[in-house]
Amino acid sequence: MSHDYDRLDLAALHERPMMKWQQYEKDVLPLWVADMDFPIAEGVRAALRAYADGDLHGYPLWSGMPGLREALAERLLERFGWKVEPDWIWIIPGTVAALFGAVKAFTSQGDGVLATTPIYPPFRYAAVRQGRAFQEVDLVEREGGFRVDPSALDEAITASSRLLTLCHPHNPTGRVLDRAELEGLAERVLEHRLFVASDELHSDLNFGTPHIPFASLSPEVSARTITFLGPTKTFNLAGLKIGFAIAENPEVLERFKEAMFGFAMPAPAVSQAGALGAYRDSDGWYQDTMAYLRANRDHVKTRIDAMEGVSMYAPEATYLAWLDFRGGPLAEETGAKLVELGRVGLNEGTTFGASGAGFARLNFATSRAIVDEALDRIERALQKA
Ligand SMILES: Cc1ncc(COP(=O)(O)O)c(C=O)c1O
């Protein structure tokens, strides 16, 4: 049965004045940055319209739009069994800003910030651009995916390590970390008295593997953790620049708020209105979009499995496929060669760290036909190389 998303107009997408569609020359098909090409939920659109029609365009309350934190708390309980009080929640102007804020809050110049690499590039920037040492712990490839080896943390941790930055689900690999991985990390966190900034922005884009919030592991872990998440990836609202910081420990939340002081806190009221529309009135859109993404994921996997010179593990969450070109003719300068030979624009693996060499990240949140066109181009690039 056909779906509205099947009818996305490629020519119109190319005209969009947005980062995703203007990064490359016009004949390159750009499936890189993590925006979806789908129209947003009607529930969000209606909430934004209602906001525009009202008169609440002044400074919002520090605690945000009435009902917003409660709607998030309800969602977290329902989806992850994670009991969060509205008071633990602070409304942030996006997760990248919050990662920078966490580094500022919980570390000093020269301190170490740990992360499981390859990783979404702003994790590195948040540390390095603020004069901290970025301490990489490479994922290991085993049991059908890229996994955290908590014992590798033992080697990476130094006397200067203060903060573990976690990306869970993991971008770019699409892994949902399991309880054993999370508990292994938690053990080290408690032993070394680290703080944790857990970016769980992709946690709603889950294809069925249970998501365990890091902070939910135990009260001791919760006391050292600040979690970031929000509706922008799930509901395709990255331009609204909104998210949530959650910390049970008031001292942790206070330190974070202090570090963010002056930087668009809380997020703009219009974005809060959109977020409320997403959480309250958009479940039909969400379920439908997840089903479409799952079918795209399975399709990408089937087609990649049939190609020579590239492979992948099916992501457990996210609409991102981490394509492994290491064994084939595109093993070096992978992203550039895909553009040159295939006219397809993916994220170059090394932008996620040295261990991303030989990989490229493909965003499959678009129509099946566009996904197929991208896969045809990848195949042609492999044949030409
Ligand atoms: C893991 C992760 N964190 C943060 C972001 C960006 O967050 P924001 O737009 O809220 O700054 C992204 C965007 O793709 C992401 O994948």
Short mmCIF file of C-alpha atoms and ligand atoms in Angstrom, two decimals:
data_model
loop_
_atom_site.label_atom_id
_atom_site.label_comp_id
_atom_site.label_asym_id
_atom_site.label_seq_id
_atom_site.Cartn_x
_atom_site.Cartn_y
_atom_site.Cartn_z
CA MET A 1 0.00 0.00 0.00
CA SER A 2 1.38 3.39 -0.88
CA HIS A 3 2.04 6.07 1.72
CA ASP A 4 2.01 9.88 1.49
CA TYR A 5 5.74 9.83 2.20
CA ASP A 6 6.22 7.86 -1.02
CA ARG A 7 5.22 10.97 -2.93
CA LEU A 8 7.92 13.39 -1.75
CA ASP A 9 8.90 15.64 -4.63
CA LEU A 10 12.66 15.45 -5.12
CA ALA A 11 12.83 18.62 -7.25
CA ALA A 12 11.00 20.57 -4.53
CA LEU A 13 13.29 19.15 -1.83
CA HIS A 14 16.33 20.36 -3.79
CA GLU A 15 14.90 23.89 -3.64
CA ARG A 16 14.51 23.91 0.13
CA PRO A 17 16.60 26.71 1.65
CA MET A 18 17.89 24.41 4.36
CA MET A 19 21.22 22.97 5.38
CA LYS A 20 20.46 19.46 4.25
CA TRP A 21 19.52 20.40 0.69
CA GLN A 22 21.99 23.22 0.01
CA GLN A 23 25.23 21.66 1.20
CA TYR A 24 26.12 20.04 -2.12
CA GLU A 25 25.88 20.84 -5.83
CA LYS A 26 22.42 20.31 -7.30
CA ASP A 27 23.18 16.97 -8.95
CA VAL A 28 24.27 15.43 -5.64
CA LEU A 29 21.59 13.59 -3.65
CA PRO A 30 22.15 14.74 -0.05
CA LEU A 31 21.21 12.17 2.60
CA TRP A 32 23.41 13.45 5.35
CA VAL A 33 22.38 15.76 8.25
CA ALA A 34 19.72 14.29 10.58
CA ASP A 35 16.56 16.01 9.34
CA MET A 36 13.65 14.02 7.95
CA ASP A 37 12.17 15.00 4.59
CA PHE A 38 8.64 14.23 5.82
CA PRO A 39 6.00 16.86 6.60
CA ILE A 40 5.63 17.48 10.34
CA ALA A 41 2.73 16.18 12.44
CA GLU A 42 -0.56 18.04 12.19
CA GLY A 43 -0.59 18.15 16.01
CA VAL A 44 2.59 20.23 15.95
CA ARG A 45 1.41 22.44 13.11
CA ALA A 46 -1.84 23.17 14.94
CA ALA A 47 0.02 23.98 18.16
CA LEU A 48 2.33 26.40 16.32
CA ARG A 49 -0.63 28.06 14.61
CA ALA A 50 -2.51 28.39 17.88
CA TYR A 51 0.57 29.92 19.45
CA ALA A 52 0.91 32.43 16.59
CA ASP A 53 -2.76 33.39 16.99
CA GLY A 54 -2.39 34.02 20.72
CA ASP A 55 -0.73 36.83 22.64
CA LEU A 56 1.83 34.95 24.74
CA HIS A 57 4.85 36.25 22.85
CA GLY A 58 6.67 37.76 25.79
CA TYR A 59 9.14 36.05 28.13
CA PRO A 60 7.87 32.61 29.12
CA LEU A 61 8.00 31.33 32.68
CA TRP A 62 11.35 29.85 33.75
CA SER A 63 9.51 26.60 34.30
CA GLY A 64 8.17 26.79 30.73
CA MET A 65 4.76 26.58 29.18
CA PRO A 66 2.20 25.12 31.59
CA GLY A 67 1.91 21.39 31.11
CA LEU A 68 5.07 20.92 29.05
CA ARG A 69 7.29 19.36 31.70
CA GLU A 70 4.37 17.26 32.91
CA ALA A 71 3.75 15.99 29.36
CA LEU A 72 7.40 14.95 29.08
CA ALA A 73 7.37 13.27 32.51
CA GLU A 74 4.28 11.30 31.50
CA ARG A 75 5.90 10.22 28.25
CA LEU A 76 9.09 9.06 29.98
CA LEU A 77 7.10 7.00 32.46
CA GLU A 78 4.93 5.46 29.79
CA ARG A 79 7.68 4.69 27.29
CA PHE A 80 10.68 3.85 29.48
CA GLY A 81 9.16 3.27 32.92
CA TRP A 82 11.35 6.15 34.09
CA LYS A 83 9.80 8.20 36.87
CA VAL A 84 10.84 11.83 36.53
CA GLU A 85 9.45 14.76 38.51
CA PRO A 86 8.67 17.96 36.60
CA ASP A 87 11.07 19.76 38.97
CA TRP A 88 13.98 17.75 37.65
CA ILE A 89 13.40 19.12 34.14
CA TRP A 90 14.88 22.27 32.65
CA ILE A 91 13.97 23.45 29.17
CA ILE A 92 17.06 23.89 26.99
CA PRO A 93 17.74 25.52 23.62
CA GLY A 94 18.85 22.25 22.02
CA THR A 95 21.07 19.35 22.93
CA VAL A 96 24.31 20.60 21.40
CA ALA A 97 24.11 23.76 23.51
CA ALA A 98 23.49 21.53 26.51
CA LEU A 99 26.54 19.36 25.77
CA PHE A 100 28.67 22.50 25.79
CA GLY A 101 26.93 23.54 29.01
CA ALA A 102 27.60 20.20 30.67
CA VAL A 103 31.30 20.35 29.83
CA LYS A 104 31.44 23.87 31.28
CA ALA A 105 29.47 22.86 34.36
CA PHE A 106 31.24 19.66 35.36
CA THR A 107 34.83 20.12 34.19
CA SER A 108 37.59 22.73 34.30
CA GLN A 109 40.23 23.71 31.76
CA GLY A 110 42.46 20.73 30.98
CA ASP A 111 40.14 18.14 32.50
CA GLY A 112 39.24 14.99 30.59
CA VAL A 113 35.87 14.38 28.89
CA LEU A 114 35.24 10.76 27.96
CA ALA A 115 33.15 9.62 25.01
CA THR A 116 32.50 6.41 23.11
CA THR A 117 33.80 6.94 19.59
CA PRO A 118 33.08 7.27 16.69
CA ILE A 119 30.56 9.83 17.87
CA TYR A 120 28.33 12.71 16.74
CA PRO A 121 30.93 15.50 16.17
CA PRO A 122 29.64 18.12 18.67
CA PHE A 123 30.65 15.81 21.53
CA ARG A 124 34.26 16.42 20.52
CA TYR A 125 33.75 20.14 19.90
CA ALA A 126 32.10 20.61 23.29
CA ALA A 127 35.28 19.32 24.95
CA VAL A 128 38.05 20.52 22.66
CA ARG A 129 36.69 23.98 21.90
CA GLN A 130 36.45 24.65 25.63
CA GLY A 131 40.03 23.56 26.33
CA ARG A 132 39.25 20.10 27.73
CA ALA A 133 40.96 16.83 26.75
CA PHE A 134 38.69 14.60 24.67
CA GLN A 135 39.27 11.04 25.86
CA GLU A 136 38.09 8.54 23.28
CA VAL A 137 36.90 5.04 24.03
CA ASP A 138 36.40 3.22 20.74
CA LEU A 139 33.40 0.95 20.34
CA VAL A 140 34.26 -2.64 19.56
CA GLU A 141 32.69 -4.68 16.80
CA ARG A 142 31.19 -7.85 18.20
CA GLU A 143 27.92 -9.79 18.57
CA GLY A 144 26.36 -8.18 15.55
CA GLY A 145 27.09 -4.54 16.20
CA PHE A 146 29.35 -1.85 17.61
CA ARG A 147 29.34 -2.21 21.36
CA VAL A 148 30.71 -0.41 24.37
CA ASP A 149 33.44 -2.36 26.09
CA PRO A 150 33.28 -0.88 29.60
CA SER A 151 36.70 -2.28 30.47
CA ALA A 152 38.17 -0.10 27.69
CA LEU A 153 37.11 2.83 29.84
CA ASP A 154 39.61 1.70 32.47
CA GLU A 155 42.42 2.45 30.04
CA ALA A 156 40.98 5.74 28.89
CA ILE A 157 40.24 7.18 32.35
CA THR A 158 42.99 9.35 33.78
CA ALA A 159 43.30 11.34 36.99
CA SER A 160 41.93 14.32 35.05
CA SER A 161 38.75 12.58 33.81
CA ARG A 162 35.64 14.29 35.17
CA LEU A 163 32.79 13.72 32.78
CA LEU A 164 31.48 10.84 30.69
CA THR A 165 29.46 12.03 27.71
CA LEU A 166 27.19 9.29 26.49
CA CYS A 167 25.29 9.07 23.23
CA HIS A 168 22.47 6.58 23.80
CA PRO A 169 21.05 5.54 21.38
CA HIS A 170 24.37 5.96 19.71
CA ASN A 171 24.89 8.23 16.73
CA PRO A 172 26.28 7.21 14.22
CA THR A 173 25.98 3.44 14.83
CA GLY A 174 22.29 3.32 15.81
CA ARG A 175 23.02 1.05 18.78
CA VAL A 176 20.76 1.08 21.81
CA LEU A 177 23.14 0.30 24.66
CA ASP A 178 21.99 -2.71 26.66
CA ARG A 179 21.85 -3.11 30.41
CA ALA A 180 25.22 -4.86 30.64
CA GLU A 181 26.97 -2.09 28.72
CA LEU A 182 25.25 0.62 30.75
CA GLU A 183 25.97 -1.08 34.06
CA GLY A 184 29.61 -1.57 33.09
CA LEU A 185 29.84 2.16 32.44
CA ALA A 186 27.97 2.99 35.63
CA GLU A 187 30.42 0.95 37.70
CA ARG A 188 33.31 3.08 36.40
CA VAL A 189 31.35 6.29 36.82
CA LEU A 190 30.79 5.55 40.51
CA GLU A 191 34.29 4.27 41.11
CA HIS A 192 35.92 7.37 39.57
CA ARG A 193 33.25 9.78 40.75
CA LEU A 194 32.58 11.01 37.22
CA PHE A 195 29.60 13.06 36.17
CA VAL A 196 27.57 11.87 33.20
CA ALA A 197 25.90 13.85 30.44
CA SER A 198 23.70 11.34 28.67
CA ASP A 199 22.42 12.48 25.27
CA GLU A 200 19.29 10.38 24.73
CA LEU A 201 17.87 12.53 21.95
CA HIS A 202 17.25 9.54 19.69
CA SER A 203 15.55 7.44 22.37
CA ASP A 204 12.08 7.75 20.85
CA LEU A 205 13.33 6.64 17.44
CA ASN A 206 13.59 3.10 18.68
CA PHE A 207 12.68 0.08 16.55
CA GLY A 208 11.90 -2.24 19.45
CA THR A 209 15.03 -2.70 21.59
CA PRO A 210 14.08 -1.51 25.09
CA HIS A 211 15.62 1.86 25.89
CA ILE A 212 17.05 2.06 29.40
CA PRO A 213 17.72 5.66 30.45
CA PHE A 214 21.21 5.77 31.98
CA ALA A 215 19.96 7.72 34.99
CA SER A 216 17.34 5.05 35.70
CA LEU A 217 19.99 2.44 36.58
CA SER A 218 20.18 3.36 40.28
CA PRO A 219 19.76 6.33 42.65
CA GLU A 220 23.57 6.60 42.90
CA VAL A 221 23.90 6.84 39.12
CA SER A 222 20.99 9.22 38.87
CA ALA A 223 22.66 11.52 41.40
CA ARG A 224 25.64 12.00 39.05
CA THR A 225 23.78 12.19 35.74
CA ILE A 226 22.16 14.85 33.61
CA THR A 227 20.13 13.56 30.67
CA PHE A 228 19.32 15.46 27.50
CA LEU A 229 16.46 14.57 25.20
CA GLY A 230 13.58 16.18 23.37
CA PRO A 231 11.14 16.04 20.48
CA THR A 232 13.29 17.53 17.71
CA LYS A 233 14.73 14.36 16.12
CA THR A 234 11.59 12.28 16.63
CA PHE A 235 9.15 14.88 15.32
CA ASN A 236 11.45 16.50 12.75
CA LEU A 237 11.66 19.88 14.49
CA ALA A 238 15.42 20.56 14.64
CA GLY A 239 14.83 24.19 13.65
CA LEU A 240 12.80 24.78 16.82
CA LYS A 241 15.94 24.35 18.93
CA ILE A 242 14.37 22.92 22.04
CA GLY A 243 15.14 20.04 24.35
CA PHE A 244 15.13 19.09 28.01
CA ALA A 245 17.80 18.60 30.63
CA ILE A 246 16.80 16.21 33.39
CA ALA A 247 18.66 15.75 36.66
CA GLU A 248 17.27 14.30 39.86
CA ASN A 249 20.08 15.80 41.93
CA PRO A 250 19.27 19.51 42.43
CA GLU A 251 22.98 20.34 42.77
CA VAL A 252 23.70 18.80 39.38
CA LEU A 253 20.81 20.67 37.79
CA GLU A 254 21.87 23.92 39.49
CA ARG A 255 25.47 23.61 38.26
CA PHE A 256 24.22 23.02 34.75
CA LYS A 257 21.80 25.95 34.89
CA GLU A 258 24.56 28.20 36.17
CA ALA A 259 26.81 27.18 33.25
CA MET A 260 24.01 27.88 30.77
CA PHE A 261 23.09 31.20 32.36
CA GLY A 262 22.51 33.83 29.69
CA PHE A 263 22.26 31.37 26.80
CA ALA A 264 18.63 31.31 25.62
CA MET A 265 17.25 29.61 28.70
CA PRO A 266 14.57 28.47 28.62
CA ALA A 267 14.03 27.70 24.95
CA PRO A 268 11.80 30.10 22.96
CA ALA A 269 8.10 29.98 23.82
CA VAL A 270 7.11 29.17 20.25
CA SER A 271 9.36 26.10 20.38
CA GLN A 272 7.78 25.07 23.66
CA ALA A 273 4.38 25.28 22.00
CA GLY A 274 5.60 23.02 19.19
CA ALA A 275 7.06 20.55 21.68
CA LEU A 276 3.77 20.39 23.56
CA GLY A 277 1.95 19.71 20.29
CA ALA A 278 4.40 16.89 19.60
CA TYR A 279 4.07 15.21 22.96
CA ARG A 280 0.35 15.69 23.41
CA ASP A 281 -1.25 15.49 19.98
CA SER A 282 1.02 13.69 17.55
CA ASP A 283 1.05 10.04 18.50
CA GLY A 284 -0.64 8.91 15.26
CA TRP A 285 2.02 10.68 13.20
CA TYR A 286 4.74 9.20 15.39
CA GLN A 287 3.52 5.61 15.06
CA ASP A 288 3.04 5.95 11.33
CA THR A 289 6.45 7.56 10.79
CA MET A 290 8.19 4.89 12.85
CA ALA A 291 6.57 2.18 10.73
CA TYR A 292 7.77 3.92 7.56
CA LEU A 293 11.29 4.32 8.96
CA ARG A 294 11.42 0.71 10.03
CA ALA A 295 10.47 -0.44 6.52
CA ASN A 296 13.13 1.88 5.06
CA ARG A 297 15.71 0.54 7.48
CA ASP A 298 14.94 -3.05 6.51
CA HIS A 299 15.03 -2.13 2.83
CA VAL A 300 18.40 -0.37 3.13
CA LYS A 301 19.79 -3.39 4.97
CA THR A 302 18.55 -5.83 2.31
CA ARG A 303 20.02 -3.79 -0.50
CA ILE A 304 23.36 -3.13 1.23
CA ASP A 305 23.66 -6.83 2.03
CA ALA A 306 23.39 -7.54 -1.69
CA MET A 307 26.26 -5.16 -2.60
CA GLU A 308 29.98 -5.91 -2.72
CA GLY A 309 32.33 -3.55 -0.88
CA VAL A 310 29.91 -2.23 1.74
CA SER A 311 28.11 -3.67 4.74
CA MET A 312 26.06 -2.50 7.72
CA TYR A 313 24.32 -3.59 10.89
CA ALA A 314 20.65 -2.71 11.09
CA PRO A 315 20.34 0.23 13.49
CA GLU A 316 18.25 -0.53 16.59
CA ALA A 317 17.30 3.15 16.78
CA THR A 318 17.77 6.34 14.72
CA TYR A 319 17.13 6.76 10.99
CA LEU A 320 20.86 6.60 10.32
CA ALA A 321 22.69 3.73 8.65
CA TRP A 322 26.40 3.46 9.44
CA LEU A 323 27.78 2.06 6.21
CA ASP A 324 31.04 0.16 6.40
CA PHE A 325 33.13 0.51 3.22
CA ARG A 326 36.38 -0.68 4.83
CA GLY A 327 36.66 -3.91 2.90
CA GLY A 328 36.07 -2.41 -0.55
CA PRO A 329 37.26 0.14 -3.10
CA LEU A 330 35.80 3.12 -1.18
CA ALA A 331 37.73 2.44 2.01
CA GLU A 332 39.62 5.74 1.83
CA GLU A 333 38.19 9.23 1.54
CA THR A 334 34.86 7.47 1.53
CA GLY A 335 32.53 10.46 1.70
CA ALA A 336 34.42 12.45 -0.95
CA LYS A 337 34.53 9.48 -3.31
CA LEU A 338 30.81 8.83 -2.90
CA VAL A 339 30.21 12.41 -3.98
CA GLU A 340 32.72 12.28 -6.81
CA LEU A 341 31.81 8.89 -8.25
CA GLY A 342 28.19 8.45 -7.17
CA ARG A 343 26.90 12.02 -6.69
CA VAL A 344 25.48 11.03 -3.31
CA GLY A 345 26.21 13.13 -0.21
CA LEU A 346 26.56 11.18 3.04
CA ASN A 347 28.37 12.12 6.26
CA GLU A 348 32.05 11.25 5.99
CA GLY A 349 32.96 8.71 8.66
CA THR A 350 36.09 10.49 9.93
CA THR A 351 34.02 13.50 11.01
CA PHE A 352 32.86 11.17 13.81
CA GLY A 353 36.47 10.43 14.82
CA ALA A 354 39.47 8.48 13.52
CA SER A 355 37.68 5.17 14.10
CA GLY A 356 35.07 6.31 11.56
CA ALA A 357 37.59 5.94 8.71
CA GLY A 358 36.13 3.85 5.90
CA PHE A 359 32.53 4.56 6.95
CA ALA A 360 29.80 6.92 5.81
CA ARG A 361 26.46 7.71 7.46
CA LEU A 362 23.28 7.60 5.44
CA ASN A 363 20.03 9.25 6.55
CA PHE A 364 17.08 7.12 5.40
CA ALA A 365 14.29 9.42 6.68
CA THR A 366 13.03 10.15 3.21
CA SER A 367 10.84 8.49 0.61
CA ARG A 368 11.56 4.92 -0.42
CA ALA A 369 12.23 6.11 -3.98
CA ILE A 370 14.84 8.63 -2.81
CA VAL A 371 16.45 6.00 -0.60
CA ASP A 372 16.59 3.69 -3.61
CA GLU A 373 18.11 6.40 -5.77
CA ALA A 374 20.81 6.94 -3.12
CA LEU A 375 21.50 3.21 -2.95
CA ASP A 376 21.74 3.02 -6.76
CA ARG A 377 24.29 5.84 -6.64
CA ILE A 378 26.30 4.09 -3.92
CA GLU A 379 26.32 0.95 -6.02
CA ARG A 380 27.51 2.88 -9.08
CA ALA A 381 30.27 4.53 -7.05
CA LEU A 382 31.44 1.12 -5.85
CA GLN A 383 31.48 -0.19 -9.42
CA LYS A 384 33.36 2.83 -10.78
CA ALA A 385 36.00 2.90 -8.03
C1 LIG B 1 23.03 12.54 19.24
C2 LIG B 1 22.62 13.92 18.86
N1 LIG B 1 22.66 14.89 19.78
C3 LIG B 1 22.30 16.15 19.48
C4 LIG B 1 21.88 16.49 18.20
C5 LIG B 1 21.47 17.89 17.88
O1 LIG B 1 20.68 18.37 18.88
P1 LIG B 1 20.08 19.84 18.84
O2 LIG B 1 19.59 20.09 17.46
O3 LIG B 1 18.99 19.74 19.86
O4 LIG B 1 21.16 20.77 19.27
C6 LIG B 1 21.84 15.51 17.22
C7 LIG B 1 21.42 15.86 15.86
O5 LIG B 1 21.41 15.09 14.95
C8 LIG B 1 22.21 14.19 17.55
O6 LIG B 1 22.16 13.21 16.65
#
